[in-house]
mmCIF file of C-alpha atoms and ligand atoms in Angstrom:
data_model
loop_
_atom_site.group_PDB
_atom_site.id
_atom_site.type_symbol
_atom_site.label_atom_id
_atom_site.label_comp_id
_atom_site.label_asym_id
_atom_site.label_seq_id
_atom_site.Cartn_x
_atom_site.Cartn_y
_atom_site.Cartn_z
ATOM 1 C CA MET A 255 53.765 -24.774 56.842
ATOM 2 C CA ALA A 256 50.674 -23.901 54.830
ATOM 3 C CA ALA A 257 47.475 -23.100 56.676
ATOM 4 C CA GLY A 258 45.127 -26.029 57.042
ATOM 5 C CA VAL A 259 47.783 -28.762 56.759
ATOM 6 C CA ARG A 260 47.442 -31.325 59.539
ATOM 7 C CA THR A 261 50.554 -32.536 61.282
ATOM 8 C CA MET A 262 51.309 -35.142 63.901
ATOM 9 C CA VAL A 263 53.629 -33.856 66.616
ATOM 10 C CA GLU A 264 54.470 -36.459 69.226
ATOM 11 C CA GLY A 265 51.147 -38.136 68.641
ATOM 12 C CA VAL A 266 49.088 -34.950 68.961
ATOM 13 C CA SER A 267 47.639 -33.683 65.741
ATOM 14 C CA SER A 268 47.031 -30.018 65.180
ATOM 15 C CA VAL A 269 46.207 -27.629 62.391
ATOM 16 C CA GLN A 270 48.952 -25.267 61.357
ATOM 17 C CA ALA A 271 47.943 -21.646 60.851
ATOM 18 C CA GLY A 272 50.987 -19.844 59.534
ATOM 19 C CA GLU A 273 53.664 -20.246 62.212
ATOM 20 C CA GLN A 274 51.195 -21.146 64.963
ATOM 21 C CA ALA A 275 49.568 -24.505 65.672
ATOM 22 C CA ARG A 276 45.895 -24.022 66.345
ATOM 23 C CA VAL A 277 44.268 -26.100 69.043
ATOM 24 C CA ARG A 278 41.251 -27.943 67.654
ATOM 25 C CA ILE A 279 38.343 -27.809 70.050
ATOM 26 C CA GLY A 280 35.001 -29.547 70.308
ATOM 27 C CA VAL A 281 32.473 -27.542 72.302
ATOM 28 C CA VAL A 282 29.810 -29.306 74.404
ATOM 29 C CA GLY A 283 26.948 -27.137 75.670
ATOM 30 C CA CYS A 284 25.866 -24.197 73.513
ATOM 31 C CA GLY A 285 23.632 -22.265 75.923
ATOM 32 C CA GLY A 286 23.839 -18.799 77.448
ATOM 33 C CA ARG A 287 27.330 -18.982 78.926
ATOM 34 C CA ALA A 288 28.797 -20.782 75.922
ATOM 35 C CA GLY A 289 28.070 -17.733 73.747
ATOM 36 C CA ALA A 290 30.917 -15.757 75.328
ATOM 37 C CA HIS A 291 33.251 -18.759 75.131
ATOM 38 C CA LEU A 292 32.441 -19.409 71.475
ATOM 39 C CA ARG A 293 33.140 -15.766 70.614
ATOM 40 C CA ALA A 294 36.409 -15.749 72.559
ATOM 41 C CA LEU A 295 37.611 -19.019 71.038
ATOM 42 C CA GLN A 296 36.500 -18.035 67.545
ATOM 43 C CA ARG A 297 38.569 -14.871 67.550
ATOM 44 C CA HIS A 298 41.562 -16.434 69.294
ATOM 45 C CA PRO A 299 44.406 -17.006 66.811
ATOM 46 C CA GLU A 300 45.430 -20.247 68.526
ATOM 47 C CA ALA A 301 41.990 -21.864 68.537
ATOM 48 C CA GLU A 302 39.869 -23.604 65.972
ATOM 49 C CA ILE A 303 36.394 -24.803 66.905
ATOM 50 C CA VAL A 304 35.873 -27.932 64.818
ATOM 51 C CA ALA A 305 32.442 -29.090 66.059
ATOM 52 C CA VAL A 306 29.786 -28.363 68.661
ATOM 53 C CA ALA A 307 27.277 -30.459 70.617
ATOM 54 C CA ASP A 308 24.216 -29.754 72.729
ATOM 55 C CA VAL A 309 21.398 -32.053 73.815
ATOM 56 C CA ALA A 310 19.017 -29.399 72.470
ATOM 57 C CA GLU A 311 19.050 -29.690 68.675
ATOM 58 C CA SER A 312 18.099 -26.021 68.266
ATOM 59 C CA ALA A 313 21.039 -24.802 70.392
ATOM 60 C CA ALA A 314 23.492 -27.166 68.680
ATOM 61 C CA ALA A 315 22.293 -26.213 65.198
ATOM 62 C CA LYS A 316 22.351 -22.486 65.930
ATOM 63 C CA ALA A 317 25.954 -22.596 67.168
ATOM 64 C CA GLY A 318 27.112 -24.994 64.455
ATOM 65 C CA GLU A 319 25.582 -22.931 61.678
ATOM 66 C CA ALA A 320 26.939 -19.663 63.076
ATOM 67 C CA LEU A 321 30.444 -21.145 63.161
ATOM 68 C CA GLY A 322 30.123 -23.184 59.968
ATOM 69 C CA VAL A 323 31.012 -26.449 61.747
ATOM 70 C CA PRO A 324 29.166 -29.759 62.246
ATOM 71 C CA HIS A 325 26.832 -30.043 65.210
ATOM 72 C CA TYR A 326 25.662 -33.018 67.262
ATOM 73 C CA THR A 327 23.057 -33.695 69.917
ATOM 74 C CA ASP A 328 25.149 -36.393 71.597
ATOM 75 C CA HIS A 329 28.623 -35.676 72.975
ATOM 76 C CA ARG A 330 29.656 -39.218 72.055
ATOM 77 C CA ALA A 331 29.231 -38.393 68.365
ATOM 78 C CA LEU A 332 31.434 -35.332 68.822
ATOM 79 C CA LEU A 333 34.045 -37.372 70.674
ATOM 80 C CA ALA A 334 34.077 -39.955 67.870
ATOM 81 C CA ARG A 335 35.783 -37.356 65.645
ATOM 82 C CA ASP A 336 39.491 -37.925 65.146
ATOM 83 C CA ASP A 337 40.436 -34.254 64.854
ATOM 84 C CA LEU A 338 40.065 -33.026 68.456
ATOM 85 C CA ASP A 339 42.870 -31.706 70.649
ATOM 86 C CA ALA A 340 40.622 -30.630 73.549
ATOM 87 C CA VAL A 341 36.997 -30.258 74.642
ATOM 88 C CA TRP A 342 35.263 -27.149 75.996
ATOM 89 C CA ILE A 343 32.356 -28.009 78.313
ATOM 90 C CA SER A 344 29.699 -25.469 79.281
ATOM 91 C CA VAL A 345 26.712 -27.465 80.520
ATOM 92 C CA PRO A 346 24.404 -26.945 83.528
ATOM 93 C CA VAL A 347 25.414 -27.984 87.025
ATOM 94 C CA PHE A 348 23.337 -31.182 86.945
ATOM 95 C CA ALA A 349 24.791 -32.421 83.627
ATOM 96 C CA HIS A 350 28.288 -33.399 84.775
ATOM 97 C CA GLY A 351 29.618 -36.922 85.094
ATOM 98 C CA ALA A 352 29.328 -39.230 82.098
ATOM 99 C CA LEU A 353 30.332 -36.385 79.798
ATOM 100 C CA GLU A 354 33.680 -35.670 81.459
ATOM 101 C CA LEU A 355 34.400 -39.378 81.935
ATOM 102 C CA ALA A 356 33.849 -39.908 78.190
ATOM 103 C CA VAL A 357 36.248 -37.055 77.376
ATOM 104 C CA ILE A 358 38.853 -38.596 79.687
ATOM 105 C CA GLU A 359 38.250 -41.997 78.103
ATOM 106 C CA ARG A 360 38.925 -40.333 74.752
ATOM 107 C CA GLY A 361 42.245 -39.080 76.182
ATOM 108 C CA LEU A 362 41.604 -35.347 75.856
ATOM 109 C CA PRO A 363 42.154 -32.416 78.233
ATOM 110 C CA PHE A 364 39.096 -30.275 78.816
ATOM 111 C CA PHE A 365 37.812 -26.978 80.137
ATOM 112 C CA VAL A 366 34.666 -27.136 82.247
ATOM 113 C CA GLU A 367 32.483 -24.321 83.559
ATOM 114 C CA LYS A 368 32.112 -23.801 87.282
ATOM 115 C CA PRO A 369 30.802 -25.359 89.461
ATOM 116 C CA VAL A 370 32.348 -28.637 88.316
ATOM 117 C CA ALA A 371 29.458 -30.796 89.559
ATOM 118 C CA ARG A 372 26.261 -30.808 91.633
ATOM 119 C CA ASP A 373 27.692 -33.298 94.133
ATOM 120 C CA LEU A 374 31.139 -34.077 95.454
ATOM 121 C CA GLU A 375 31.086 -37.775 94.548
ATOM 122 C CA THR A 376 30.791 -36.952 90.835
ATOM 123 C CA ALA A 377 33.562 -34.354 91.023
ATOM 124 C CA LEU A 378 35.886 -36.701 92.904
ATOM 125 C CA ARG A 379 35.190 -39.518 90.433
ATOM 126 C CA ILE A 380 36.148 -37.217 87.543
ATOM 127 C CA SER A 381 39.223 -35.961 89.402
ATOM 128 C CA ALA A 382 40.385 -39.533 90.068
ATOM 129 C CA ALA A 383 39.794 -40.496 86.431
ATOM 130 C CA LEU A 384 41.921 -37.530 85.314
ATOM 131 C CA ASP A 385 44.739 -38.678 87.586
ATOM 132 C CA ARG A 386 44.504 -42.273 86.372
ATOM 133 C CA ALA A 387 44.635 -41.135 82.745
ATOM 134 C CA GLY A 388 47.473 -38.681 83.348
ATOM 135 C CA LEU A 389 45.251 -35.892 82.025
ATOM 136 C CA TRP A 390 44.344 -32.423 83.316
ATOM 137 C CA ALA A 391 41.331 -30.151 83.112
ATOM 138 C CA ALA A 392 40.706 -26.461 83.721
ATOM 139 C CA ALA A 393 37.681 -24.964 85.482
ATOM 140 C CA GLY A 394 35.832 -21.742 84.690
ATOM 141 C CA TYR A 395 36.833 -19.561 87.636
ATOM 142 C CA GLN A 396 37.823 -16.771 85.283
ATOM 143 C CA LEU A 397 38.125 -14.130 88.030
ATOM 144 C CA ARG A 398 41.444 -15.669 89.083
ATOM 145 C CA TYR A 399 42.976 -14.378 85.839
ATOM 146 C CA GLY A 400 41.988 -10.738 86.484
ATOM 147 C CA GLU A 401 44.792 -8.303 87.178
ATOM 148 C CA GLY A 402 43.065 -6.825 90.233
ATOM 149 C CA VAL A 403 42.589 -10.248 91.819
ATOM 150 C CA ARG A 404 46.197 -11.213 91.175
ATOM 151 C CA ARG A 405 47.463 -7.904 92.624
ATOM 152 C CA ALA A 406 45.298 -8.456 95.700
ATOM 153 C CA ARG A 407 46.572 -12.006 96.052
ATOM 154 C CA ALA A 408 50.198 -10.909 95.741
ATOM 155 C CA TYR A 409 49.683 -8.328 98.479
ATOM 156 C CA VAL A 410 47.913 -10.681 100.881
ATOM 157 C CA ALA A 411 50.455 -13.511 100.394
ATOM 158 C CA GLY A 412 52.709 -13.720 103.439
ATOM 159 C CA ARG A 413 50.600 -11.279 105.480
ATOM 160 C CA THR A 414 48.333 -12.221 108.363
ATOM 161 C CA VAL A 415 44.662 -12.273 107.396
ATOM 162 C CA ALA A 416 42.297 -11.749 110.325
ATOM 163 C CA LEU A 417 38.946 -11.448 108.575
ATOM 164 C CA VAL A 418 37.554 -12.332 105.160
ATOM 165 C CA GLU A 419 34.215 -10.890 104.124
ATOM 166 C CA GLY A 420 32.449 -11.663 100.852
ATOM 167 C CA HIS A 421 28.988 -11.131 99.471
ATOM 168 C CA TYR A 422 27.112 -11.981 96.319
ATOM 169 C CA TRP A 423 23.772 -10.199 96.141
ATOM 170 C CA SER A 424 22.015 -10.452 92.805
ATOM 171 C CA GLY A 425 18.594 -11.008 91.321
ATOM 172 C CA THR A 426 19.509 -14.121 89.346
ATOM 173 C CA GLY A 427 17.130 -16.430 91.204
ATOM 174 C CA ARG A 428 14.219 -14.372 89.921
ATOM 175 C CA HIS A 429 14.831 -15.749 86.412
ATOM 176 C CA GLY A 430 13.862 -19.279 87.491
ATOM 177 C CA GLY A 431 14.949 -22.237 85.342
ATOM 178 C CA TRP A 432 17.436 -24.878 86.455
ATOM 179 C CA VAL A 433 19.605 -22.249 88.197
ATOM 180 C CA ALA A 434 16.846 -21.565 90.737
ATOM 181 C CA ASP A 435 15.966 -25.241 91.158
ATOM 182 C CA PHE A 436 17.879 -26.552 94.184
ATOM 183 C CA ASP A 437 18.090 -30.162 92.984
ATOM 184 C CA ARG A 438 19.513 -29.231 89.585
ATOM 185 C CA GLY A 439 21.537 -26.084 90.362
ATOM 186 C CA GLY A 440 22.550 -26.645 93.988
ATOM 187 C CA GLY A 441 21.423 -23.170 95.069
ATOM 188 C CA GLN A 442 23.210 -19.835 94.938
ATOM 189 C CA LEU A 443 26.212 -20.926 97.023
ATOM 190 C CA VAL A 444 26.954 -23.737 94.571
ATOM 191 C CA GLU A 445 26.017 -22.122 91.270
ATOM 192 C CA GLN A 446 26.882 -18.441 91.684
ATOM 193 C CA ALA A 447 28.546 -17.420 94.947
ATOM 194 C CA THR A 448 30.992 -20.221 94.146
ATOM 195 C CA HIS A 449 33.026 -17.399 92.549
ATOM 196 C CA THR A 450 33.202 -15.629 95.929
ATOM 197 C CA VAL A 451 34.130 -18.842 97.730
ATOM 198 C CA ASP A 452 36.781 -19.515 95.120
ATOM 199 C CA LEU A 453 38.374 -16.072 95.518
ATOM 200 C CA MET A 454 38.324 -16.480 99.300
ATOM 201 C CA ARG A 455 40.263 -19.724 98.917
ATOM 202 C CA TYR A 456 42.529 -18.349 96.180
ATOM 203 C CA ILE A 457 43.596 -15.405 98.337
ATOM 204 C CA ALA A 458 43.175 -16.514 101.964
ATOM 205 C CA GLY A 459 43.785 -20.257 101.700
ATOM 206 C CA GLU A 460 41.798 -23.350 102.598
ATOM 207 C CA VAL A 461 38.537 -23.289 104.496
ATOM 208 C CA ALA A 462 38.545 -25.666 107.457
ATOM 209 C CA GLU A 463 34.922 -25.321 108.600
ATOM 210 C CA VAL A 464 31.672 -23.609 107.672
ATOM 211 C CA TYR A 465 28.508 -22.936 109.632
ATOM 212 C CA ALA A 466 25.632 -21.757 107.463
ATOM 213 C CA ARG A 467 22.038 -20.664 107.657
ATOM 214 C CA GLN A 468 19.566 -20.352 104.820
ATOM 215 C CA THR A 469 16.122 -18.879 104.403
ATOM 216 C CA THR A 470 13.542 -17.951 101.814
ATOM 217 C CA ARG A 471 11.965 -14.577 102.435
ATOM 218 C CA VAL A 472 10.894 -13.318 99.017
ATOM 219 C CA LEU A 473 11.261 -15.799 96.124
ATOM 220 C CA ARG A 474 8.774 -18.380 97.346
ATOM 221 C CA GLU A 475 8.166 -19.691 93.817
ATOM 222 C CA ILE A 476 11.671 -21.171 93.462
ATOM 223 C CA THR A 477 12.932 -24.336 95.131
ATOM 224 C CA ALA A 478 16.339 -22.953 96.212
ATOM 225 C CA PRO A 479 16.712 -20.728 99.292
ATOM 226 C CA ASP A 480 16.828 -17.027 98.393
ATOM 227 C CA THR A 481 19.267 -15.972 101.140
ATOM 228 C CA TYR A 482 22.289 -17.455 102.930
ATOM 229 C CA THR A 483 24.770 -16.455 105.602
ATOM 230 C CA VAL A 484 27.913 -18.511 106.139
ATOM 231 C CA SER A 485 30.469 -18.264 108.901
ATOM 232 C CA LEU A 486 33.853 -19.649 107.838
ATOM 233 C CA ARG A 487 37.008 -20.701 109.661
ATOM 234 C CA PHE A 488 40.114 -20.849 107.501
ATOM 235 C CA SER A 489 42.958 -23.323 108.069
ATOM 236 C CA SER A 490 45.202 -20.327 108.813
ATOM 237 C CA GLY A 491 42.965 -19.381 111.756
ATOM 238 C CA ALA A 492 41.382 -16.417 109.953
ATOM 239 C CA LEU A 493 37.629 -16.048 110.221
ATOM 240 C CA GLY A 494 35.278 -15.296 107.373
ATOM 241 C CA THR A 495 31.723 -14.344 106.650
ATOM 242 C CA LEU A 496 29.866 -14.833 103.383
ATOM 243 C CA SER A 497 26.374 -13.694 102.508
ATOM 244 C CA ALA A 498 24.498 -14.518 99.349
ATOM 245 C CA SER A 499 21.058 -13.455 98.290
ATOM 246 C CA TRP A 500 18.910 -13.565 95.179
ATOM 247 C CA VAL A 501 16.283 -11.063 96.308
ATOM 248 C CA HIS A 502 18.299 -8.123 94.928
ATOM 249 C CA ASP A 503 17.512 -5.955 91.865
ATOM 250 C CA PRO A 504 18.494 -8.147 88.859
ATOM 251 C CA ASP A 505 19.914 -5.129 87.013
ATOM 252 C CA ASP A 506 22.242 -4.056 89.844
ATOM 253 C CA TRP A 507 25.520 -5.988 89.813
ATOM 254 C CA ALA A 508 27.430 -3.605 92.108
ATOM 255 C CA HIS A 509 27.045 -5.969 95.073
ATOM 256 C CA ALA A 510 27.821 -9.205 93.228
ATOM 257 C CA ASN A 511 31.076 -10.796 94.240
ATOM 258 C CA VAL A 512 32.505 -8.132 96.518
ATOM 259 C CA LEU A 513 35.240 -9.210 98.944
ATOM 260 C CA HIS A 514 37.245 -7.643 101.767
ATOM 261 C CA PHE A 515 40.384 -9.077 103.345
ATOM 262 C CA GLY A 516 41.101 -7.569 106.756
ATOM 263 C CA LEU A 517 44.844 -7.314 107.490
ATOM 264 C CA ASP A 518 46.937 -5.575 110.147
ATOM 265 C CA GLY A 519 46.054 -1.900 109.769
ATOM 266 C CA CYS A 520 44.542 -2.098 106.283
ATOM 267 C CA LEU A 521 42.146 -3.980 104.090
ATOM 268 C CA VAL A 522 42.109 -5.230 100.505
ATOM 269 C CA ARG A 523 38.847 -4.756 98.673
ATOM 270 C CA ILE A 524 37.817 -6.564 95.486
ATOM 271 C CA ALA A 525 34.746 -5.470 93.571
ATOM 272 C CA GLY A 526 34.238 -6.748 90.043
ATOM 273 C CA GLN A 527 37.535 -6.439 88.186
ATOM 274 C CA ALA A 528 38.858 -3.760 90.545
ATOM 275 C CA ALA A 529 41.001 -4.240 93.647
ATOM 276 C CA GLU A 530 42.300 -1.606 96.035
ATOM 277 C CA LEU A 531 44.219 -1.277 99.258
ATOM 278 C CA LEU A 532 42.575 0.859 101.927
ATOM 279 C CA PRO A 533 43.250 3.305 103.436
ATOM 280 C CA ALA A 534 45.151 5.014 100.624
ATOM 281 C CA SER A 535 47.942 5.818 103.093
ATOM 282 C CA ALA A 536 48.677 2.052 103.263
ATOM 283 C CA GLY A 537 50.236 2.275 99.807
ATOM 284 C CA ALA A 538 49.407 0.450 96.581
ATOM 285 C CA LEU A 539 48.882 -3.143 95.601
ATOM 286 C CA PRO A 540 51.933 -4.585 93.843
ATOM 287 C CA GLU A 541 52.156 -4.723 90.065
ATOM 288 C CA VAL A 542 51.834 -8.192 88.511
ATOM 289 C CA GLU A 543 52.995 -9.544 85.184
ATOM 290 C CA SER A 544 50.524 -9.681 82.343
ATOM 291 C CA ILE A 545 49.334 -13.197 81.566
ATOM 292 C CA PRO A 546 46.961 -14.822 79.063
ATOM 293 C CA GLY A 547 43.319 -14.890 80.108
ATOM 294 C CA LEU A 548 41.225 -17.987 80.731
ATOM 295 C CA HIS A 549 41.020 -18.990 77.067
ATOM 296 C CA GLY A 550 44.633 -18.226 76.183
ATOM 297 C CA ALA A 551 45.907 -20.068 79.249
ATOM 298 C CA PHE A 552 43.899 -23.168 78.350
ATOM 299 C CA LEU A 553 45.017 -23.136 74.728
ATOM 300 C CA ALA A 554 48.671 -22.704 75.712
ATOM 301 C CA ALA A 555 48.390 -25.584 78.178
ATOM 302 C CA VAL A 556 46.938 -27.887 75.508
ATOM 303 C CA ARG A 557 49.617 -26.841 73.054
ATOM 304 C CA ASP A 558 52.429 -27.262 75.603
ATOM 305 C CA ARG A 559 50.824 -30.286 77.273
ATOM 306 C CA ALA A 560 51.271 -28.725 80.693
ATOM 307 C CA ALA A 561 48.400 -27.340 82.723
ATOM 308 C CA LEU A 562 50.581 -25.624 85.276
ATOM 309 C CA PRO A 563 51.404 -22.891 85.915
ATOM 310 C CA GLY A 564 49.343 -21.158 83.201
ATOM 311 C CA VAL A 565 45.972 -22.641 84.153
ATOM 312 C CA LEU A 566 45.064 -20.834 87.363
ATOM 313 C CA SER A 567 42.025 -22.962 88.147
ATOM 314 C CA PRO A 568 42.927 -26.650 87.779
ATOM 315 C CA TYR A 569 40.115 -29.175 88.131
ATOM 316 C CA ARG A 570 41.224 -30.571 91.490
ATOM 317 C CA ASP A 571 41.320 -27.091 92.986
ATOM 318 C CA ALA A 572 37.831 -26.349 91.662
ATOM 319 C CA VAL A 573 36.624 -29.496 93.430
ATOM 320 C CA ALA A 574 37.848 -27.998 96.716
ATOM 321 C CA THR A 575 35.830 -24.836 96.034
ATOM 322 C CA LEU A 576 32.747 -26.944 95.315
ATOM 323 C CA ALA A 577 33.327 -28.802 98.594
ATOM 324 C CA VAL A 578 33.051 -25.535 100.549
ATOM 325 C CA SER A 579 29.705 -24.616 98.961
ATOM 326 C CA LEU A 580 28.346 -28.121 99.453
ATOM 327 C CA ALA A 581 29.533 -28.136 103.051
ATOM 328 C CA ALA A 582 27.662 -24.856 103.598
ATOM 329 C CA ASN A 583 24.525 -26.376 102.095
ATOM 330 C CA ALA A 584 24.910 -29.391 104.393
ATOM 331 C CA SER A 585 25.555 -27.165 107.386
ATOM 332 C CA ALA A 586 22.453 -25.090 106.701
ATOM 333 C CA ALA A 587 20.372 -28.252 106.371
ATOM 334 C CA MET A 588 21.765 -29.913 109.530
ATOM 335 C CA GLY A 589 22.226 -26.825 111.711
ATOM 336 C CA ARG A 590 25.807 -27.597 112.714
ATOM 337 C CA PRO A 591 29.341 -26.788 111.499
ATOM 338 C CA VAL A 592 30.690 -28.922 108.644
ATOM 339 C CA SER A 593 34.248 -29.398 107.417
ATOM 340 C CA PRO A 594 34.658 -29.298 103.632
ATOM 341 C CA LEU A 595 38.089 -30.873 103.972
ATOM 342 C CA SER A 596 36.655 -34.079 105.382
ATOM 343 C CA SER A 597 35.194 -34.964 102.017
ATOM 344 C CA ALA A 598 37.281 -33.103 99.396
HETATM 345 N N1 LIG B 1663 31.903 -18.392 84.737
HETATM 346 C C1 LIG B 1663 30.806 -17.648 84.788
HETATM 347 O O1 LIG B 1663 30.864 -16.488 85.161
HETATM 348 C C2 LIG B 1663 29.488 -18.247 84.410
HETATM 349 C C3 LIG B 1663 28.419 -17.430 84.050
HETATM 350 C C4 LIG B 1663 27.200 -18.041 83.706
HETATM 351 C C5 LIG B 1663 27.080 -19.427 83.746
HETATM 352 N N2 LIG B 1663 28.153 -20.180 84.111
HETATM 353 C C6 LIG B 1663 28.080 -21.652 84.175
HETATM 354 O O2 LIG B 1663 28.052 -22.173 82.863
HETATM 355 C C7 LIG B 1663 27.327 -23.401 82.852
HETATM 356 C C8 LIG B 1663 26.248 -23.311 81.780
HETATM 357 O O3 LIG B 1663 25.351 -22.279 82.136
HETATM 358 P P1 LIG B 1663 24.439 -21.576 81.039
HETATM 359 O O4 LIG B 1663 24.044 -20.280 81.638
HETATM 360 O O5 LIG B 1663 25.083 -21.592 79.711
HETATM 361 O O6 LIG B 1663 23.185 -22.559 81.022
HETATM 362 P P2 LIG B 1663 22.110 -22.665 79.863
HETATM 363 O O7 LIG B 1663 20.959 -23.426 80.420
HETATM 364 O O8 LIG B 1663 21.878 -21.345 79.225
HETATM 365 O O9 LIG B 1663 22.838 -23.562 78.749
HETATM 366 C C9 LIG B 1663 23.266 -24.862 78.997
HETATM 367 C C10 LIG B 1663 23.254 -25.617 77.686
HETATM 368 O O10 LIG B 1663 23.766 -26.922 77.927
HETATM 369 C C11 LIG B 1663 22.931 -27.849 77.239
HETATM 370 N N3 LIG B 1663 23.068 -29.149 77.880
HETATM 371 C C12 LIG B 1663 22.479 -29.619 79.005
HETATM 372 N N4 LIG B 1663 22.911 -30.865 79.277
HETATM 373 C C13 LIG B 1663 23.789 -31.186 78.310
HETATM 374 C C14 LIG B 1663 24.575 -32.338 78.034
HETATM 375 N N5 LIG B 1663 24.564 -33.414 78.853
HETATM 376 N N6 LIG B 1663 25.333 -32.348 76.929
HETATM 377 C C15 LIG B 1663 25.369 -31.279 76.118
HETATM 378 N N7 LIG B 1663 24.647 -30.152 76.326
HETATM 379 C C16 LIG B 1663 23.886 -30.111 77.410
HETATM 380 C C17 LIG B 1663 21.540 -27.248 77.308
HETATM 381 O O11 LIG B 1663 20.691 -27.779 76.288
HETATM 382 C C18 LIG B 1663 21.847 -25.775 77.121
HETATM 383 O O12 LIG B 1663 21.841 -25.400 75.746
HETATM 384 C C19 LIG B 1663 26.784 -23.574 84.276
HETATM 385 O O13 LIG B 1663 27.652 -24.399 85.007
HETATM 386 C C20 LIG B 1663 26.836 -22.185 84.853
HETATM 387 O O14 LIG B 1663 26.988 -22.188 86.253
HETATM 388 C C21 LIG B 1663 29.353 -19.618 84.415
#
């Protein structure tokens, strides 16, 4: 079929590009993080960005003009288009809720950046609306797709985990803005170390209880704490410890999202994209099959109308990760252990 010819396949329209149907995407949120998504989607042979939206006219116009597509300042105008197969959402933590519910109302699957909301009630409302509509959504925990993480997960599966250690030390809070504002961003555990929490859950299973402390020692100008420690108890019985701090050098990312899984006689270490089994005499992590990355997995799921198993971070699962961070925030505020499972 000639490029650019629209077809209706079982009620879902798509644009044919040679042999391959391209998934037509509307992008909502054109800020810092969206830049990488727009580039990845633009060069992906299975994607076509048809329109963009951002509440900031300048951000919407810049992205729309760069891509040569219409731009809007209201997501409802974008959703009124009749040529969308899916929506790609990359808005700040505080901006979730009505947006996702409108996408669901429009009957479209969506991708949404992590964390999926600032509060659990909003996330659960969206999750329930997805279920009611028979729709699915993918969250932006892109580290799950990395080969090192998947090799680590394959090794740990079926083995007894005694201890999980993770830390996320960065200088991000120094940049201020909504990220460093507790009410809008939720603090480092919600906005940033959520990646560490998510990998803990992805590899070691559910977290049954957290007991957290928070302090501000250096960044007194921001409204979020600059340092956290969290003690975790996993449903398996394993124990965990997580530390997060924003007082670090903002140019040093070597201590951001580093995890250790303590097993019988060895440990698995994840740092950035790399994973290793230590000591070397313990052998090697297993090989894993190559899979599409975050963008490819989403596009394939839209095309095939099946989120699983390609989408490694489904919305409901991302809600459970959010629940752990929020439980840690609550624990730090109340000074007692909190169960994330009681509310997720
Ligand atoms: N996965 C990752 O590794 C990663 C990395 C950085 C940021 N993020 C996440 O991406 C999301 C966006 O972060 P960012 O750094 O791009 O923030 P940003 O402030 O740079 O950009 C956000 C954009 O969204 C727009 N916006 C706000 N409310 C909106 C609404 N209701 N509708 C449409 N547009 C709206 C803003 O005008 C802004 O242009 C956050 O959830 C953040 O945590 C993820």
